[in-house]
mmCIF file of C-alpha atoms in Angstrom:
data_model
loop_
_atom_site.group_PDB
_atom_site.id
_atom_site.type_symbol
_atom_site.label_atom_id
_atom_site.label_comp_id
_atom_site.label_asym_id
_atom_site.label_seq_id
_atom_site.Cartn_x
_atom_site.Cartn_y
_atom_site.Cartn_z
ATOM 1 C CA MET K 2 0.000 0.000 0.000
ATOM 2 C CA PHE K 3 2.826 2.409 0.870
ATOM 3 C CA ILE K 4 4.527 1.872 -2.502
ATOM 4 C CA THR K 5 1.271 2.479 -4.369
ATOM 5 C CA VAL K 6 0.481 5.688 -2.494
ATOM 6 C CA SER K 7 4.005 6.999 -2.895
ATOM 7 C CA MET K 8 3.949 6.214 -6.627
ATOM 8 C CA TRP K 9 0.653 8.084 -7.125
ATOM 9 C CA PHE K 10 2.049 11.000 -5.086
ATOM 10 C CA LEU K 11 5.071 11.088 -7.382
ATOM 11 C CA VAL K 12 2.870 11.048 -10.496
ATOM 12 C CA GLY K 13 0.677 13.818 -9.075
ATOM 13 C CA SER K 14 3.740 15.888 -8.236
ATOM 14 C CA TRP K 15 5.060 15.592 -11.771
ATOM 15 C CA LEU K 16 1.695 16.482 -13.278
ATOM 16 C CA PHE K 17 0.812 19.447 -11.077
ATOM 17 C CA ALA K 18 4.257 20.978 -10.409
ATOM 18 C CA PRO K 19 4.045 23.268 -13.469
ATOM 19 C CA PHE K 20 0.841 24.773 -12.087
ATOM 20 C CA VAL K 21 2.027 25.077 -8.504
ATOM 21 C CA PHE K 22 5.373 26.692 -9.295
ATOM 22 C CA ASN K 23 4.065 28.989 -12.029
ATOM 23 C CA PRO K 24 3.132 32.430 -10.616
ATOM 24 C CA SER K 25 0.147 32.596 -12.976
ATOM 25 C CA GLY K 26 -0.756 28.925 -12.616
ATOM 26 C CA PHE K 27 -3.996 29.624 -10.754
ATOM 27 C CA ASP K 28 -5.015 32.859 -12.471
ATOM 28 C CA TRP K 29 -8.620 32.362 -13.608
ATOM 29 C CA GLN K 30 -8.341 34.111 -16.975
ATOM 30 C CA LYS K 31 -5.165 32.243 -17.882
ATOM 31 C CA THR K 32 -6.829 28.960 -16.925
ATOM 32 C CA VAL K 33 -9.779 29.802 -19.191
ATOM 33 C CA ASP K 34 -7.368 30.695 -22.010
ATOM 34 C CA ASP K 35 -5.460 27.433 -21.489
ATOM 35 C CA TRP K 36 -8.735 25.456 -21.533
ATOM 36 C CA THR K 37 -9.798 27.169 -24.784
ATOM 37 C CA ASP K 38 -6.425 26.503 -26.409
ATOM 38 C CA TRP K 39 -6.446 22.895 -25.243
ATOM 39 C CA LYS K 40 -9.964 22.282 -26.599
ATOM 40 C CA ARG K 41 -8.995 23.878 -29.912
ATOM 41 C CA TRP K 42 -5.901 21.672 -30.070
ATOM 42 C CA MET K 43 -7.820 18.496 -29.188
ATOM 43 C CA GLY K 44 -10.578 19.202 -31.692
ATOM 44 C CA ASN K 45 -8.159 20.033 -34.486
ATOM 45 C CA ARG K 46 -9.432 17.285 -36.792
ATOM 46 C CA GLY K 47 -12.643 19.307 -37.369
ATOM 47 C CA GLY K 48 -15.919 18.514 -39.049
ATOM 48 C CA LEU K 49 -19.513 17.989 -37.927
ATOM 49 C CA ARG K 50 -19.268 14.237 -38.406
ATOM 50 C CA THR K 51 -16.677 13.849 -35.648
ATOM 51 C CA PHE K 52 -18.793 15.951 -33.282
ATOM 52 C CA LEU K 53 -21.848 13.748 -33.884
ATOM 53 C CA ALA K 54 -19.773 10.579 -33.586
ATOM 54 C CA SER K 55 -18.286 11.792 -30.302
ATOM 55 C CA TYR K 56 -21.750 12.619 -28.972
ATOM 56 C CA ALA K 57 -23.067 9.195 -29.977
ATOM 57 C CA ASN K 58 -20.089 7.443 -28.366
ATOM 58 C CA GLY K 59 -20.549 9.444 -25.157
ATOM 59 C CA ALA K 60 -24.265 8.617 -25.040
ATOM 60 C CA ALA K 61 -23.505 4.893 -25.634
ATOM 61 C CA GLY K 62 -21.007 5.050 -22.715
ATOM 62 C CA VAL K 63 -23.620 6.567 -20.386
ATOM 63 C CA LYS K 64 -26.105 3.859 -21.316
ATOM 64 C CA VAL K 65 -23.570 1.100 -20.651
ATOM 65 C CA MET K 66 -22.642 2.604 -17.270
ATOM 66 C CA THR K 67 -26.322 2.882 -16.321
ATOM 67 C CA VAL K 68 -26.894 -0.791 -17.138
ATOM 68 C CA LEU K 69 -23.792 -1.817 -15.176
ATOM 69 C CA PHE K 70 -24.871 0.179 -12.115
ATOM 70 C CA VAL K 71 -28.508 -0.991 -12.147
ATOM 71 C CA VAL K 72 -28.324 -4.576 -13.394
ATOM 72 C CA CYS K 73 -24.898 -5.732 -12.246
ATOM 73 C CA GLY K 74 -24.777 -3.786 -8.969
ATOM 74 C CA LEU K 75 -21.610 -1.882 -9.867
ATOM 75 C CA THR K 76 -20.397 0.451 -7.119
ATOM 76 C CA ILE K 77 -18.228 3.559 -7.259
ATOM 77 C CA SER K 78 -15.291 1.668 -5.711
ATOM 78 C CA ASP K 79 -15.657 -1.042 -8.405
ATOM 79 C CA LEU K 80 -15.620 1.647 -11.064
ATOM 80 C CA PHE K 81 -12.514 3.269 -9.557
ATOM 81 C CA ALA K 82 -10.705 -0.096 -9.379
ATOM 82 C CA ALA K 83 -11.640 -0.850 -12.995
ATOM 83 C CA ILE K 84 -10.325 2.523 -14.146
ATOM 84 C CA LEU K 85 -7.041 1.981 -12.300
ATOM 85 C CA ALA K 86 -6.738 -1.462 -13.878
ATOM 86 C CA PHE K 87 -7.705 -0.322 -17.380
ATOM 87 C CA LEU K 88 -5.446 2.726 -17.658
ATOM 88 C CA PRO K 89 -2.105 0.860 -17.740
ATOM 89 C CA THR K 90 -3.574 -1.928 -19.877
ATOM 90 C CA GLY K 91 -5.028 0.500 -22.399
ATOM 91 C CA TRP K 92 -1.797 2.471 -22.508
ATOM 92 C CA ALA K 93 0.109 -0.757 -23.225
ATOM 93 C CA ILE K 94 -2.328 -1.542 -26.060
ATOM 94 C CA LEU K 95 -1.688 1.937 -27.485
ATOM 95 C CA LEU K 96 2.079 1.475 -27.365
ATOM 96 C CA ILE K 97 1.848 -1.926 -29.032
ATOM 97 C CA GLY K 98 -0.475 -0.401 -31.629
ATOM 98 C CA GLN K 99 2.032 2.356 -32.368
ATOM 99 C CA ALA K 100 4.787 -0.209 -32.827
ATOM 100 C CA MET K 101 2.563 -2.193 -35.207
ATOM 101 C CA ARG K 102 1.291 0.838 -37.138
ATOM 102 C CA PRO K 103 1.941 -0.482 -40.683
ATOM 103 C CA VAL K 104 0.151 -3.759 -39.935
ATOM 104 C CA LEU K 105 -2.789 -2.022 -38.262
ATOM 105 C CA LYS K 106 -3.116 0.431 -41.154
ATOM 106 C CA SER K 107 -3.330 -2.444 -43.637
ATOM 107 C CA LEU K 108 -6.010 -4.082 -41.459
ATOM 108 C CA LYS K 109 -7.937 -0.758 -41.275
ATOM 109 C CA PHE K 110 -7.586 -0.808 -37.470
ATOM 110 C CA TRP K 111 -5.328 2.262 -37.132
ATOM 111 C CA ASP K 112 -8.243 4.722 -36.764
ATOM 112 C CA SER K 113 -9.477 2.804 -33.722
ATOM 113 C CA ILE K 114 -6.041 3.068 -32.096
ATOM 114 C CA LYS K 115 -5.984 6.822 -32.781
ATOM 115 C CA GLU K 116 -9.433 7.246 -31.206
ATOM 116 C CA LEU K 117 -8.371 5.279 -28.133
ATOM 117 C CA ALA K 118 -5.320 7.538 -27.836
ATOM 118 C CA ARG K 119 -7.529 10.626 -28.195
ATOM 119 C CA GLY K 120 -9.729 9.295 -25.375
ATOM 120 C CA TYR K 121 -6.674 8.955 -23.149
ATOM 121 C CA GLU K 122 -5.633 12.520 -24.004
ATOM 122 C CA TYR K 123 -9.106 13.843 -23.158
ATOM 123 C CA THR K 124 -9.118 11.977 -19.862
ATOM 124 C CA MET K 125 -5.671 13.241 -18.888
ATOM 125 C CA GLY K 126 -6.626 16.786 -19.861
ATOM 126 C CA LEU K 127 -9.692 16.653 -17.637
ATOM 127 C CA VAL K 128 -7.669 15.155 -14.773
ATOM 128 C CA LEU K 129 -5.283 18.105 -15.016
ATOM 129 C CA PHE K 130 -7.772 20.878 -15.720
ATOM 130 C CA MET K 131 -10.471 20.106 -13.149
ATOM 131 C CA PRO K 132 -8.394 20.680 -9.974
ATOM 132 C CA THR K 133 -6.629 23.617 -11.617
ATOM 133 C CA ALA K 134 -9.940 25.204 -12.632
ATOM 134 C CA ILE K 135 -11.444 24.700 -9.184
ATOM 135 C CA LEU K 136 -8.409 26.235 -7.472
ATOM 136 C CA SER K 137 -8.276 29.072 -10.033
ATOM 137 C CA TRP K 138 -11.893 29.945 -9.345
ATOM 138 C CA PHE K 139 -10.989 31.115 -5.838
ATOM 139 C CA PRO K 140 -8.886 34.306 -5.946
ATOM 140 C CA PHE K 141 -7.248 33.676 -2.567
ATOM 141 C CA VAL K 142 -5.423 30.609 -3.961
ATOM 142 C CA SER K 143 -3.625 32.743 -6.555
ATOM 143 C CA GLU K 144 -2.765 35.373 -3.937
ATOM 144 C CA PHE K 145 -1.462 32.755 -1.510
ATOM 145 C CA GLN K 146 0.595 31.141 -4.263
ATOM 146 C CA THR K 147 2.126 34.491 -5.270
ATOM 147 C CA ARG K 148 3.077 35.302 -1.676
ATOM 148 C CA LEU K 149 4.510 31.850 -1.152
ATOM 149 C CA LEU K 150 6.567 31.885 -4.348
ATOM 150 C CA PHE K 151 7.899 35.427 -4.129
ATOM 151 C CA ASN K 152 8.306 36.017 -0.399
ATOM 152 C CA GLN K 153 11.818 34.606 -0.073
ATOM 153 C CA ALA K 154 12.917 35.914 -3.450
ATOM 154 C CA PHE K 155 11.708 39.410 -2.621
ATOM 155 C CA SER K 156 13.491 39.426 0.732
ATOM 156 C CA ARG K 157 16.733 38.161 -0.807
ATOM 157 C CA GLY K 158 16.427 40.770 -3.557
ATOM 158 C CA LEU K 159 16.234 43.544 -0.973
ATOM 159 C CA GLN K 160 19.275 42.208 0.860
ATOM 160 C CA ILE K 161 21.271 41.950 -2.365
ATOM 161 C CA SER K 162 20.299 45.480 -3.414
ATOM 162 C CA MET K 163 21.484 46.807 -0.034
ATOM 163 C CA ILE K 164 24.814 44.999 -0.452
ATOM 164 C CA LEU K 165 25.269 46.277 -3.985
ATOM 165 C CA ALA K 166 24.413 49.822 -2.941
ATOM 166 C CA GLY K 167 26.966 49.635 -0.089
ATOM 167 C CA ARG K 168 24.397 50.513 2.544
ATOM 168 C CA LYS K 169 24.002 49.009 5.964
ATOM 169 C CA GLU K 170 20.662 47.952 7.366
ATOM 170 C CA LYS K 171 20.589 50.817 9.896
ATOM 171 C CA ASP K 172 21.020 53.304 7.024
ATOM 172 C CA ILE K 173 17.865 52.011 5.390
ATOM 173 C CA THR K 174 15.732 52.266 8.526
ATOM 174 C CA SER K 175 16.969 55.672 9.726
ATOM 175 C CA PRO K 176 15.671 58.886 8.206
ATOM 176 C CA VAL K 177 17.730 60.053 5.252
ATOM 177 C CA LYS K 178 19.191 63.551 5.376
ATOM 178 C CA TYR K 179 19.864 65.205 2.077
ATOM 179 C CA ALA K 180 22.486 67.937 1.729
#
C-alpha cells in the first residue's frame, strides 16, 4: 500500500508541479485561455461528423454505465478499481499499436487506435484541468501562491540590493538627510 500511495504522489507531483510553481498557474483568466487553447488543439481534426460521432459514443457510454450500475450492482469503488486497472492496460495496447502501425493500417484498425489515444488525451486533460480550474476559481489561492513563491525571493532581492548599494541595514531604517 505504501509503494502504491508513494507512486501516485510522485505522479501527481510531476503532473501538477508546473501549475504550482508557475506564478500565474492559478489565475482564472489564464486557466480559461489554457482550456480554450487545449480544446482547440484536441478538436483540431474538425468537421460535424466527428462531433456527432463523439456525442453518440458518449451517449452509448452513459447507457452502458447505467446498465452496469442498475443490473450488475456496480459500485463507485468497483468503477474506480476498474479505471485503475484499465489505464495501464489500455496504454500498453496503445504502445503496441504504435509499434505495429503499418500492420494495423493495412487491417484498417489504425483509426481505432488513434481514437483510443484521443480518449486517453481527453481523460488526462480533464484530470489536469479540473483541480486547476477549481483552485483558479478562488482568488485567494492565486494570492497565496504568489506570496509563497515570491516572499523569499523578494526578501533576498532587498538584501542583495542593499549589499550592492553599499548601505548598511541601519542606514535604510533611519531617516535620510539630504544635503
